[in-house]
Tab-separated table of C-alpha atoms in Angstrom:
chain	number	residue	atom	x	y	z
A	1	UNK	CA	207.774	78.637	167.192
A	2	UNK	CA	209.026	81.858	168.370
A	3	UNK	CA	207.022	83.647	165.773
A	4	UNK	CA	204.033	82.016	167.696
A	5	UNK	CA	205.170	83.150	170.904
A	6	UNK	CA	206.347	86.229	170.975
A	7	UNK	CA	203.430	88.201	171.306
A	8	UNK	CA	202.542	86.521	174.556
A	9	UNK	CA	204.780	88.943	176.905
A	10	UNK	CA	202.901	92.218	175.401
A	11	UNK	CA	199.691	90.817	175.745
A	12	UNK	CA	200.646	89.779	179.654
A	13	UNK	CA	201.926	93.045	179.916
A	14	UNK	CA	198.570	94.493	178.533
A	15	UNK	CA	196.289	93.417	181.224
A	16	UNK	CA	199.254	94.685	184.167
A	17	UNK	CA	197.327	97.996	184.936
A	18	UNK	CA	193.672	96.035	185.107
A	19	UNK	CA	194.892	92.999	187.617
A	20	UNK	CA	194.811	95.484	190.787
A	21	UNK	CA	191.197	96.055	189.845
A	22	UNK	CA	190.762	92.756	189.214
A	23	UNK	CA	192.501	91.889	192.938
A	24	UNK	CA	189.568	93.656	195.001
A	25	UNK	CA	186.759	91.244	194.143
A	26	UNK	CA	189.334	88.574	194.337
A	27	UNK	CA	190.029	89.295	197.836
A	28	UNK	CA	186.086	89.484	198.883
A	29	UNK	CA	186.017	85.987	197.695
A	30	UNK	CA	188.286	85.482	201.538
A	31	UNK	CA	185.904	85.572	204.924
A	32	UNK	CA	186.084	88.630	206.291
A	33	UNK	CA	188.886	89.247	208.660
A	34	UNK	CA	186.661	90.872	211.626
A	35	UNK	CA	185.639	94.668	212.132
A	36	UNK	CA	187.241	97.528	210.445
A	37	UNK	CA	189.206	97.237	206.916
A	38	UNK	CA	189.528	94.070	205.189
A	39	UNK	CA	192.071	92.888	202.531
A	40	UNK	CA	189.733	93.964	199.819
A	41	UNK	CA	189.297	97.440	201.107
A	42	UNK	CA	193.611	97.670	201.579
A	43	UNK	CA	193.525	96.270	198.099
A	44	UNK	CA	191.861	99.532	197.298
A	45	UNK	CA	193.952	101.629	199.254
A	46	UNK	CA	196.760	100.369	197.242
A	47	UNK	CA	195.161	100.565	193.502
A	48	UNK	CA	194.642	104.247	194.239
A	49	UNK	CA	198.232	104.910	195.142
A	50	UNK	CA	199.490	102.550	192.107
A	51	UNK	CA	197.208	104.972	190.002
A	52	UNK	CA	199.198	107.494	191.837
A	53	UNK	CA	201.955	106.406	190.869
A	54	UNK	CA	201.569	105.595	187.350
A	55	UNK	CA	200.330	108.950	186.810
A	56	UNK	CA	203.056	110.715	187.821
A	57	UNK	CA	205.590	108.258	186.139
A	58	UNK	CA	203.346	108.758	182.856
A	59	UNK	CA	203.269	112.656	183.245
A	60	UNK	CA	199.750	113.109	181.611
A	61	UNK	CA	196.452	114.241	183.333
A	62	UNK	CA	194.600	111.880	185.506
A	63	UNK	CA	191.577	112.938	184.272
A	64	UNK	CA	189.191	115.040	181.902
A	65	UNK	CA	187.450	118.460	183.199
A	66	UNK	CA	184.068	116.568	182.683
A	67	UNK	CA	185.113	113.538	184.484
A	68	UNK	CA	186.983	115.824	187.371
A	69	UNK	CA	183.859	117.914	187.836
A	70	UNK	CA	181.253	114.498	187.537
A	71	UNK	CA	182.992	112.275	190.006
A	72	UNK	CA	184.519	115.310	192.415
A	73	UNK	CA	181.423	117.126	192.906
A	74	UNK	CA	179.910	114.722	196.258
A	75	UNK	CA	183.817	116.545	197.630
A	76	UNK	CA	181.692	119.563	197.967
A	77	UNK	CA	178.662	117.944	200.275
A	78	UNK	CA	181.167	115.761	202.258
A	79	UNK	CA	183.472	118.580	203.504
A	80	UNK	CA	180.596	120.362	204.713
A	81	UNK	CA	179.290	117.218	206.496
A	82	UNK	CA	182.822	116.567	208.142
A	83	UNK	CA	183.001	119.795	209.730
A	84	UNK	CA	179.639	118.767	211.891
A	85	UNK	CA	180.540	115.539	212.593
A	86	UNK	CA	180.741	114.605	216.614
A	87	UNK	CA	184.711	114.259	216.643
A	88	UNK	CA	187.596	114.586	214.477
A	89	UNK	CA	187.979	110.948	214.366
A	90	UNK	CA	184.019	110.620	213.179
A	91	UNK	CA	184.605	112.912	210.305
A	92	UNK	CA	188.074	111.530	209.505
A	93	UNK	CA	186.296	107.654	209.088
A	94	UNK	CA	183.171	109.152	207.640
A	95	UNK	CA	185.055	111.221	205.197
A	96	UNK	CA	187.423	108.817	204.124
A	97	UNK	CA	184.878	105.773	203.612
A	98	UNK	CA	182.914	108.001	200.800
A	99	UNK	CA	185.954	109.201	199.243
A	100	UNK	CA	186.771	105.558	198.682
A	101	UNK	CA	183.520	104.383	197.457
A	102	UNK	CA	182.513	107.482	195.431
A	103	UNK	CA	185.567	109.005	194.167
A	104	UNK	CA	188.807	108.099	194.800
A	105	UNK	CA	187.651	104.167	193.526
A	106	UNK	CA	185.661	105.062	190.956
A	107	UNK	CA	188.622	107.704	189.531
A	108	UNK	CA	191.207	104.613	189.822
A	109	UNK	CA	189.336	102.266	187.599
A	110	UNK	CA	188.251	105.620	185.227
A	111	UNK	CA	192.220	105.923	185.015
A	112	UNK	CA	193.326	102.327	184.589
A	113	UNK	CA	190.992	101.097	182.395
A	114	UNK	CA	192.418	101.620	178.434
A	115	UNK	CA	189.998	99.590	176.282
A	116	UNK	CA	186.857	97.423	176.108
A	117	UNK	CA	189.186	94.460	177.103
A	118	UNK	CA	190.028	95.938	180.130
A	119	UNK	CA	186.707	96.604	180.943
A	120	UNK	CA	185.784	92.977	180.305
A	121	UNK	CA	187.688	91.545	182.325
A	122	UNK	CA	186.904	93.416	185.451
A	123	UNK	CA	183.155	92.556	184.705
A	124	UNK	CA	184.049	88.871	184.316
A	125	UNK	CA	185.699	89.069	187.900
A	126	UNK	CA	182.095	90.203	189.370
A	127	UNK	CA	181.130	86.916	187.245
A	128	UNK	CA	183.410	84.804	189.617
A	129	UNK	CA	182.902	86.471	192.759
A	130	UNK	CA	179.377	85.924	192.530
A	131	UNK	CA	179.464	82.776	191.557
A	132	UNK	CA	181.711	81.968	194.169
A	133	UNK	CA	179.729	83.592	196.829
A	134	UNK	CA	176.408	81.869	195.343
A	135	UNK	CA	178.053	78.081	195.394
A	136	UNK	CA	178.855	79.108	199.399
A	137	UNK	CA	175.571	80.623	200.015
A	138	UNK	CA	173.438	77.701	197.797
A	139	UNK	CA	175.513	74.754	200.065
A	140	UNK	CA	174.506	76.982	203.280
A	141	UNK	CA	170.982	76.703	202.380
A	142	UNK	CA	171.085	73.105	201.851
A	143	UNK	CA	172.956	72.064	204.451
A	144	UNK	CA	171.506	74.518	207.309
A	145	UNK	CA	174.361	76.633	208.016
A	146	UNK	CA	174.161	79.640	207.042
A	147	UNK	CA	172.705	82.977	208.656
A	148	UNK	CA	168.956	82.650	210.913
A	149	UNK	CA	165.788	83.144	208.907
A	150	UNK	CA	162.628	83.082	210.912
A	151	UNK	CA	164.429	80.892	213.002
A	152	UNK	CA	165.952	78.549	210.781
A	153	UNK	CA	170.193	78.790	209.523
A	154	UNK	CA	169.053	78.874	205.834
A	155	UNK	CA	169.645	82.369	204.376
A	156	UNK	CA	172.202	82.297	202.299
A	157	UNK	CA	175.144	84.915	202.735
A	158	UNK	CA	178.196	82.906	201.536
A	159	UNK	CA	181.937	83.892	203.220
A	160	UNK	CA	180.449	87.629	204.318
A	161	UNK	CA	178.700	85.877	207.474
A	162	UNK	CA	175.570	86.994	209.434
A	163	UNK	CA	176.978	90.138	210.410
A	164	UNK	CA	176.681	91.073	206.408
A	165	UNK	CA	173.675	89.380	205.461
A	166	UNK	CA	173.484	91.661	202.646
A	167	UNK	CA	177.069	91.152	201.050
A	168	UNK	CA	176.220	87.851	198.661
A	169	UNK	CA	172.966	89.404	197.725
A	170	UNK	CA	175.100	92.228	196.576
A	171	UNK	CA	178.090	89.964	195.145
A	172	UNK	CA	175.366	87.927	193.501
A	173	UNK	CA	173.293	90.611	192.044
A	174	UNK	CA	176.295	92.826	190.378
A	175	UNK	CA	177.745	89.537	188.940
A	176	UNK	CA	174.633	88.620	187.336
A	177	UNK	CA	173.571	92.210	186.215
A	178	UNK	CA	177.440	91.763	184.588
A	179	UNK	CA	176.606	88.327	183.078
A	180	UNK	CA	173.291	89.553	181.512
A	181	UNK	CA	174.752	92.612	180.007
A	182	UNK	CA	177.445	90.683	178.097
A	183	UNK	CA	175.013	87.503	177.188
A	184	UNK	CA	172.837	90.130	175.542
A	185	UNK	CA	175.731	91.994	173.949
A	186	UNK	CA	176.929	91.429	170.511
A	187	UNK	CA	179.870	89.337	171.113
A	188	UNK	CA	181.611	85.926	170.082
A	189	UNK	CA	178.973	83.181	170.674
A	190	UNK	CA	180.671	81.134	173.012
A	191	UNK	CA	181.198	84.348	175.609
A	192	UNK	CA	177.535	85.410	175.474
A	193	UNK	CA	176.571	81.675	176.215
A	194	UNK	CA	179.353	81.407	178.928
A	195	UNK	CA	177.275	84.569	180.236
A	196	UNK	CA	173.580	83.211	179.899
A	197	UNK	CA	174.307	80.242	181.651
A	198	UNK	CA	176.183	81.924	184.402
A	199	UNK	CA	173.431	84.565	184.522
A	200	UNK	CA	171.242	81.512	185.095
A	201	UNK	CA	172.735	79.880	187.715
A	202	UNK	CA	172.889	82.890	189.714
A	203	UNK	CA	169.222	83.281	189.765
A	204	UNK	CA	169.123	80.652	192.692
A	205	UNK	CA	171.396	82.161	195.347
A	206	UNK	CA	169.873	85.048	194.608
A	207	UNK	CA	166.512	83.702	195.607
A	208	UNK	CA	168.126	82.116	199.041
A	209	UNK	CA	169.590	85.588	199.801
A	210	UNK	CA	165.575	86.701	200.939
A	211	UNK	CA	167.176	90.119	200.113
A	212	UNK	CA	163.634	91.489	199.079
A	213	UNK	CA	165.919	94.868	197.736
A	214	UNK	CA	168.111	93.253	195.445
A	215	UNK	CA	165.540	91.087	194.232
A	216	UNK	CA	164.017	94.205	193.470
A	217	UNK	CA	166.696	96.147	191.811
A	218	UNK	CA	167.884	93.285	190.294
A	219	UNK	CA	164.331	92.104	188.562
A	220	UNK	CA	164.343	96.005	187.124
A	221	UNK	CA	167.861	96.280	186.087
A	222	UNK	CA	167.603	93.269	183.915
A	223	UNK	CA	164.325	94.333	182.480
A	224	UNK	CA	165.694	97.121	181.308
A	225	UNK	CA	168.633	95.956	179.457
A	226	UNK	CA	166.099	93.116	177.893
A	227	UNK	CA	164.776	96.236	176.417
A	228	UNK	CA	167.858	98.201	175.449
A	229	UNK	CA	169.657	94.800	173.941
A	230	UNK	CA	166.422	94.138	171.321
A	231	UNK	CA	163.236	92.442	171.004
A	232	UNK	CA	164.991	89.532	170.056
A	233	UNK	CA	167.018	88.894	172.225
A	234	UNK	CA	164.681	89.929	174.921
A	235	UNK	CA	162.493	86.895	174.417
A	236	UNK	CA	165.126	84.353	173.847
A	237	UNK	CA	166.184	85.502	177.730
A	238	UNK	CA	162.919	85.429	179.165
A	239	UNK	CA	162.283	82.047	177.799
A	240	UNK	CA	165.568	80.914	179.512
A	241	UNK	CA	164.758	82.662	183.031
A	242	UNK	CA	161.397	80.622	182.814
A	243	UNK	CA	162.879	77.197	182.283
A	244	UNK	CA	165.484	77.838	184.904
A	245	UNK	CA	162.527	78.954	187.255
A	246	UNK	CA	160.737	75.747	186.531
A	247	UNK	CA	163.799	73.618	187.152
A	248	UNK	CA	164.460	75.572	190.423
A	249	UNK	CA	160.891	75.440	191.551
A	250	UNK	CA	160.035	71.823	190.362
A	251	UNK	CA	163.350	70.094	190.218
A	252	UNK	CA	165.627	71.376	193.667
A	253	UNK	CA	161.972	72.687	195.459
A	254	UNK	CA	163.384	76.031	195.619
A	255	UNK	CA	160.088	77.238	195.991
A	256	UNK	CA	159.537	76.939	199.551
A	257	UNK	CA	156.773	78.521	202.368
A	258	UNK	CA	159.657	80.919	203.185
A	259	UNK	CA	161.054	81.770	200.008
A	260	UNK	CA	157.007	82.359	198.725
A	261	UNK	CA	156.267	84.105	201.850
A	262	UNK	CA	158.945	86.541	201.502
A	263	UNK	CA	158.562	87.414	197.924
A	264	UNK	CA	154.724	87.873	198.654
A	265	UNK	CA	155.684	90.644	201.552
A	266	UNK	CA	157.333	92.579	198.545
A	267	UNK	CA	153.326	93.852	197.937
A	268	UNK	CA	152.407	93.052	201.776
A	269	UNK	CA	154.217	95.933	203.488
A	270	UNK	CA	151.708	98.658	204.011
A	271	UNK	CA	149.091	95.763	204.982
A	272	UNK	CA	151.137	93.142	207.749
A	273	UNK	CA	154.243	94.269	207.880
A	274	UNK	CA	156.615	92.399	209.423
A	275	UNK	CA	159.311	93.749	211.972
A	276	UNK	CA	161.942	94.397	209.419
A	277	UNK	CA	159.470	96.312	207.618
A	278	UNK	CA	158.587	98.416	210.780
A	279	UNK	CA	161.508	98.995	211.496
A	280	UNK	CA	162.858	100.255	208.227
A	281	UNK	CA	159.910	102.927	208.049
A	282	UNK	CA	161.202	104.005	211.748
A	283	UNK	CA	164.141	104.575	210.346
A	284	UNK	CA	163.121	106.202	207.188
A	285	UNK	CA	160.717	108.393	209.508
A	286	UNK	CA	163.975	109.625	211.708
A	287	UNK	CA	166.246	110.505	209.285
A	288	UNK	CA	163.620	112.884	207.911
A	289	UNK	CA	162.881	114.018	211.035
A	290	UNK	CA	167.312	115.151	210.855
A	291	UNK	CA	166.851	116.324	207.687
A	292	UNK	CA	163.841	118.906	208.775
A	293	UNK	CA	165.991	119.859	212.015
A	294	UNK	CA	169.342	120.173	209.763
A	295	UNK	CA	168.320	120.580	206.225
A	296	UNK	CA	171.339	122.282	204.388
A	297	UNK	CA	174.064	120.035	205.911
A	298	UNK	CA	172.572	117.588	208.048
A	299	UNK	CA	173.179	116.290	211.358
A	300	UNK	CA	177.404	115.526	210.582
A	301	UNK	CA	178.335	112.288	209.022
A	302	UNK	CA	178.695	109.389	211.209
A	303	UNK	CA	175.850	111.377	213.251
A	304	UNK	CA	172.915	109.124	212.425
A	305	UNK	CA	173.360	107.006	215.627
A	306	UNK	CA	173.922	109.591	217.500
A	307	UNK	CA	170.267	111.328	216.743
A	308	UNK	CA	168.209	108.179	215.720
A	309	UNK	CA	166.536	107.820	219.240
A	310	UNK	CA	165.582	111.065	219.082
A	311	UNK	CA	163.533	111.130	215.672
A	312	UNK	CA	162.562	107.536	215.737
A	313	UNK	CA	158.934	106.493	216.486
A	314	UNK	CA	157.798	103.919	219.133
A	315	UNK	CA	157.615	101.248	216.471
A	316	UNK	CA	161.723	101.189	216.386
A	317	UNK	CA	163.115	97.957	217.553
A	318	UNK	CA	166.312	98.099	219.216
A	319	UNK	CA	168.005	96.066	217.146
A	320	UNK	CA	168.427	93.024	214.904
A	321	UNK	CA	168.597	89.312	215.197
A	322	UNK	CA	171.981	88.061	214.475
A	323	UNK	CA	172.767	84.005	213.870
A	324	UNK	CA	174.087	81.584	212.495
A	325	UNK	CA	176.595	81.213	209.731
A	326	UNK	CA	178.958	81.069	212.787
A	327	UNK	CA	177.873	83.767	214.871
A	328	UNK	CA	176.309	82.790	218.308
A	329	UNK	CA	172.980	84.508	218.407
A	330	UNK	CA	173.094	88.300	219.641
A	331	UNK	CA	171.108	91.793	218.654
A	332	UNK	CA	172.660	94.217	216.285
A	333	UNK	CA	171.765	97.861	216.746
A	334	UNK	CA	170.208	99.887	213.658
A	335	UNK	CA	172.783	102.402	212.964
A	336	UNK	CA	172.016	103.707	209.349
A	337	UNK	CA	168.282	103.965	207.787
A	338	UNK	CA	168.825	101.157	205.219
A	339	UNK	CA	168.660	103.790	202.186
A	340	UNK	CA	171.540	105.588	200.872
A	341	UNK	CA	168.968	108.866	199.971
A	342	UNK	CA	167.986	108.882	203.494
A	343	UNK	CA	171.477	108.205	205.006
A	344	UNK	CA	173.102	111.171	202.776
A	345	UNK	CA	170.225	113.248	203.919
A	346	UNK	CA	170.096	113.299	207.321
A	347	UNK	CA	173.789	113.203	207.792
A	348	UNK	CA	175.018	115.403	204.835
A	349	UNK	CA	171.725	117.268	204.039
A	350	UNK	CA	170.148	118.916	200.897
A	351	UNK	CA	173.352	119.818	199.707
A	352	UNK	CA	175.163	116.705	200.290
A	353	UNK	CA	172.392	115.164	198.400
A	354	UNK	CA	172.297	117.361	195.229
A	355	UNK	CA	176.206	117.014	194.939
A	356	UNK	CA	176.132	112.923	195.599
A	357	UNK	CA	173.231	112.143	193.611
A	358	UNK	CA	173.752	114.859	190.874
A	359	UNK	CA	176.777	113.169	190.315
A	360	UNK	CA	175.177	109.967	189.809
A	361	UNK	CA	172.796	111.441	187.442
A	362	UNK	CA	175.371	112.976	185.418
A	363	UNK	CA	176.504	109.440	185.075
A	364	UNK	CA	173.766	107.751	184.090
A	365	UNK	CA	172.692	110.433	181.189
A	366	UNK	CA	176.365	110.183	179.620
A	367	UNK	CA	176.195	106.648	180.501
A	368	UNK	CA	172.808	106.177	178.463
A	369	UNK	CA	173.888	108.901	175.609
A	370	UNK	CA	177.063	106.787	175.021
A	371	UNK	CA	174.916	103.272	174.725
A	372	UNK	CA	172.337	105.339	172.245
A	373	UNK	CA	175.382	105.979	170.131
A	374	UNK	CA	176.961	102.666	170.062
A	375	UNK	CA	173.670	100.667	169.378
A	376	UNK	CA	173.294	102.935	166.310
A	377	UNK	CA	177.135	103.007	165.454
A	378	UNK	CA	179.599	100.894	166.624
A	379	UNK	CA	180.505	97.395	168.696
A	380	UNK	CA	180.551	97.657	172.522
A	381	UNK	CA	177.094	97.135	173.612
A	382	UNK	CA	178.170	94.043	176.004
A	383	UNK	CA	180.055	97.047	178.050
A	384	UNK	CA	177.280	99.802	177.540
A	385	UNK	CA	174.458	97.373	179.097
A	386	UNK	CA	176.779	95.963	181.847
A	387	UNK	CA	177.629	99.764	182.986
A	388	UNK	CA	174.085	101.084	182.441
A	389	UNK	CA	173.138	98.277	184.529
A	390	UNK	CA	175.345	98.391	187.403
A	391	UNK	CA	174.803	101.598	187.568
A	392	UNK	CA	170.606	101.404	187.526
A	393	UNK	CA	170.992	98.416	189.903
A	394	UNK	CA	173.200	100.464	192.330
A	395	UNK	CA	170.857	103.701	192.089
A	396	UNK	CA	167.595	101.118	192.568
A	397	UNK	CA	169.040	99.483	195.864
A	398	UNK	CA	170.625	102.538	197.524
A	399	UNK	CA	166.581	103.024	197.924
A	400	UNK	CA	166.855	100.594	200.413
A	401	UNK	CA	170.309	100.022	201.216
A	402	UNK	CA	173.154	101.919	202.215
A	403	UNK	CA	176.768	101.222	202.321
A	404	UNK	CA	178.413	99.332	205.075
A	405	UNK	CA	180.907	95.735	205.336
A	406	UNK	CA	183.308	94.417	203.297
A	407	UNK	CA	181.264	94.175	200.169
A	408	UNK	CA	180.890	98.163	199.772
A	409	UNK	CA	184.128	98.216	198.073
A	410	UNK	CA	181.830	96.630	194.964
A	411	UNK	CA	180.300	99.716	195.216
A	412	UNK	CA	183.019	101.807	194.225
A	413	UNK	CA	184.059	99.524	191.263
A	414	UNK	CA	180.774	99.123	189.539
A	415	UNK	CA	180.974	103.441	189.545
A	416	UNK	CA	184.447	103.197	188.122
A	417	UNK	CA	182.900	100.947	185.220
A	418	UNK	CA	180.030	102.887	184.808
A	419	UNK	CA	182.239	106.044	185.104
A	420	UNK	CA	184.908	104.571	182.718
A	421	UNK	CA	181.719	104.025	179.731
A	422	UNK	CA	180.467	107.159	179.994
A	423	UNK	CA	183.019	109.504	180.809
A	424	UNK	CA	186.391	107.560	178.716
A	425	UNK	CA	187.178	108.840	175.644
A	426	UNK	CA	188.293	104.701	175.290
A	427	UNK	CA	185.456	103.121	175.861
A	428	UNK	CA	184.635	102.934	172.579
A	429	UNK	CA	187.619	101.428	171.151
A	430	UNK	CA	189.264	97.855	171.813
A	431	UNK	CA	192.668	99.229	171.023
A	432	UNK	CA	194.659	98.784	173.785
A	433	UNK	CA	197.549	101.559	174.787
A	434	UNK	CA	201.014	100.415	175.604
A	435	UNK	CA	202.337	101.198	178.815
A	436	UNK	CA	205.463	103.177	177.815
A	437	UNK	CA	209.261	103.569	180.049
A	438	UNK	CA	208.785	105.978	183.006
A	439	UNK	CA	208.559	109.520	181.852
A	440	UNK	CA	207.126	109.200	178.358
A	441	UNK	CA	203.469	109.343	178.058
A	442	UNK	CA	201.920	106.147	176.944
A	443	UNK	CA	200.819	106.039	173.218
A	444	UNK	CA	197.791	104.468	171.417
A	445	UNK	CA	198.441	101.327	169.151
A	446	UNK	CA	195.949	99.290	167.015
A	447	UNK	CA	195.644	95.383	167.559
């Protein structure tokens, strides 16, 4: 018997540096606490300084010169952006909230992850978030309670609330682009069916979100690890999204005026578009409008606001209906242009651009070099298609998202992962390292 147990402490001890990580999406499974930082975005406070700490305790380098340069390089963009921001406390906020999402975050999970089991079971956390969040936002649907759609409480948004309507659509979307990239990886049979079938059942609060983006970024993402993953496999999951969209459609009538109506104004927008529409090309059209005025460094993060009026067509509205999901009804002002691109623009300029988004591109080519390798090689093409495609989905929505609430922290996890496959020299290796006393680096041992 104690031959049997004994090697339960190490492997509890193995997954020690990976439950912080694992705490963050966790914690977004709470309602959100009111305005400013939540528990999940403390949670990340904390997993940076535990990296801190570990670091130091471990004497060894945080990081490689590849991976310093790749996820330090937006540093550059931002400090120039600070310095024209409207107060010290502006840049301060501004400065610290992309630091969080976009490096320090991202250079935590880089750090803490070890091995392909690690990495597993951070993806299989944005799994249960989002299936969480989807159960809340499905049972708001049905029952009428959650956020005002055309003036009905049906959108769903699970525990994020109306003020957030786009946090489930982003829990949602990352958890399924996670399911689908281990379903369609190569392994044990009863964790890529776990995977399909949660991958399936996330297709419906997906649909209730009427988040035309993610639908959008989510629909590509998937296509393109279908064609990564194999022919094969590529038409066994196609057959299985159809049957699940007949039994939505035909079986819970998921396929409603409003749920057709929206997904029709996906190719309606330059035709009748509606005021959401309008006033996301107002927006778009001002924070050009900065970026011609400003465009090396912008108009100073946290700016936006501050200049929209001034850039912004007639067509602007001045704000947005909020309702529902226990919010009494009120107008929400516009304060970012609903695209990342556009947001780093005007605010941080060309430069601030170049450094953010070369950085992601530098990603997603090491990112894609490393899955090349491994489908030719080696095991580990559940992680390669899960990072390549929370990386593609994030790049595809930041077209017409930005960040902003409680579920941004997401954000800077699904880099770390994608950072962590590309950049590791782990991450193609299931051995896992064990953590040794304080002082002594820690040293690589085979299962």
């Amino acid at each position: 018997m104690s031959l049997v147990l004994s090697p339960l402490p190490g492997r509890a001890a193995a997954l020690v540096p990976v439950l912080p990580l694992v705490a963050v999406p966790v914690l977004l499974a709470l309602p959100p606490s009111g305005d400013g930082a939540g528990p999940a975005d403390v949670m990340s406070a904390l997993v940076v300084g535990y990296c801190a700490v570990r670091l130091v305790r471990a004497r060894r380098r945080p990081l490689s010169p590849l991976a310093a340069v790749v996820l330090g390089l937006p540093v550059v963009g931002l400090a120039l952006a600070a310095m024209g921001a409207a107060s010290p406390e502006a840049a301060l906020g501004g400065l610290c909230r992309y630091l969080q999402v976009f490096v320090l975050v991202p250079a935590a999970v880089l750090v803490l992850l070890r091995h392909r089991a690690d990495f597993r079971v951070l993806a299989w956390s944005f799994v249960g978030l989002a299936l969480w969040q989807g159960a809340v936002g499905v049972h708001q649907y049905v029952t009428a309670t959650g956020a005002s759609y055309r003036g009905e409480t049906v959108r769903a948004v699970g525990t994020f609330g109306a003020q957030d309507v786009m946090g489930m659509a982003t829990a949602v979307s990352l958890g399924l682009v996670c399911a689908a990239g281990i379903a369609l990886g190569r392994g044990p049979v009863r964790q890529r069916a776990a995977a399909a079938g949660c991958a399936v059942l996330l297709v419906l609060p997906l649909a209730l979100s009427f988040s035309r983006g993610a639908w959008i970024a989510t629909a590509l993402t998937c296509a393109v690890q279908l064609a990564l993953a194999g022919l094969r496999r590529a038409l066994k999951a196609v057959a299985a999204v159809a049957a699940a969209g007949v039994v939505l459609v035909g079986g819970f009538g998921v396929g409603t005026a409003m749920l057709q109506e929206r997904a029709g104004s996906i190719t309606a927008v330059t035709d009748a578009p509606d005021q959401s529409v309008t006033d996301r090309y107002a927006l778009w059209a001002s924070a050009t409008g900065m970026w011609r005025d400003h465009p090396l460094t912008g108009v100073g993060l946290k700016n936006f606001p501050e200049y929209r009026d001034g850039h912004a067509p007639l067509a602007l509205s001045s704000g947005s209906d909020v309702e529902g999901a226990g919010e009494t009804y009120h107008r929400q002002s516009l304060l970012s242009p609903h695209s990342m691109y556009l947001l780093v623009l005007s605010e941080q300029g060309l430069i601030g651009l170049l450094t953010l988004a070369g950085s992601w591109l530098a990603l997603l080519v090491c990112a894609v070099r490393a899955l090349l390798r491994v489908r030719r090689h080696g095991p580990g093409a559940d992680c390669a298609l899960v990072a390549c495609g929370l990386l593609l989905w994030q790049l595809t929505d930041f077209v017409y998202g930005d960040i902003g609430g409680p579920s941004t922290v997401l954000t800077g996890l699904a880099l770390g992962l994608a950072a962590w496959w590309a950049l590791a020299s782990d991450a193609r290796t299931d051995a896992p390292r064990r953590v040794a006393a304080p002082g002594r680096a820690e040293e690589a041992v085979t299962r």
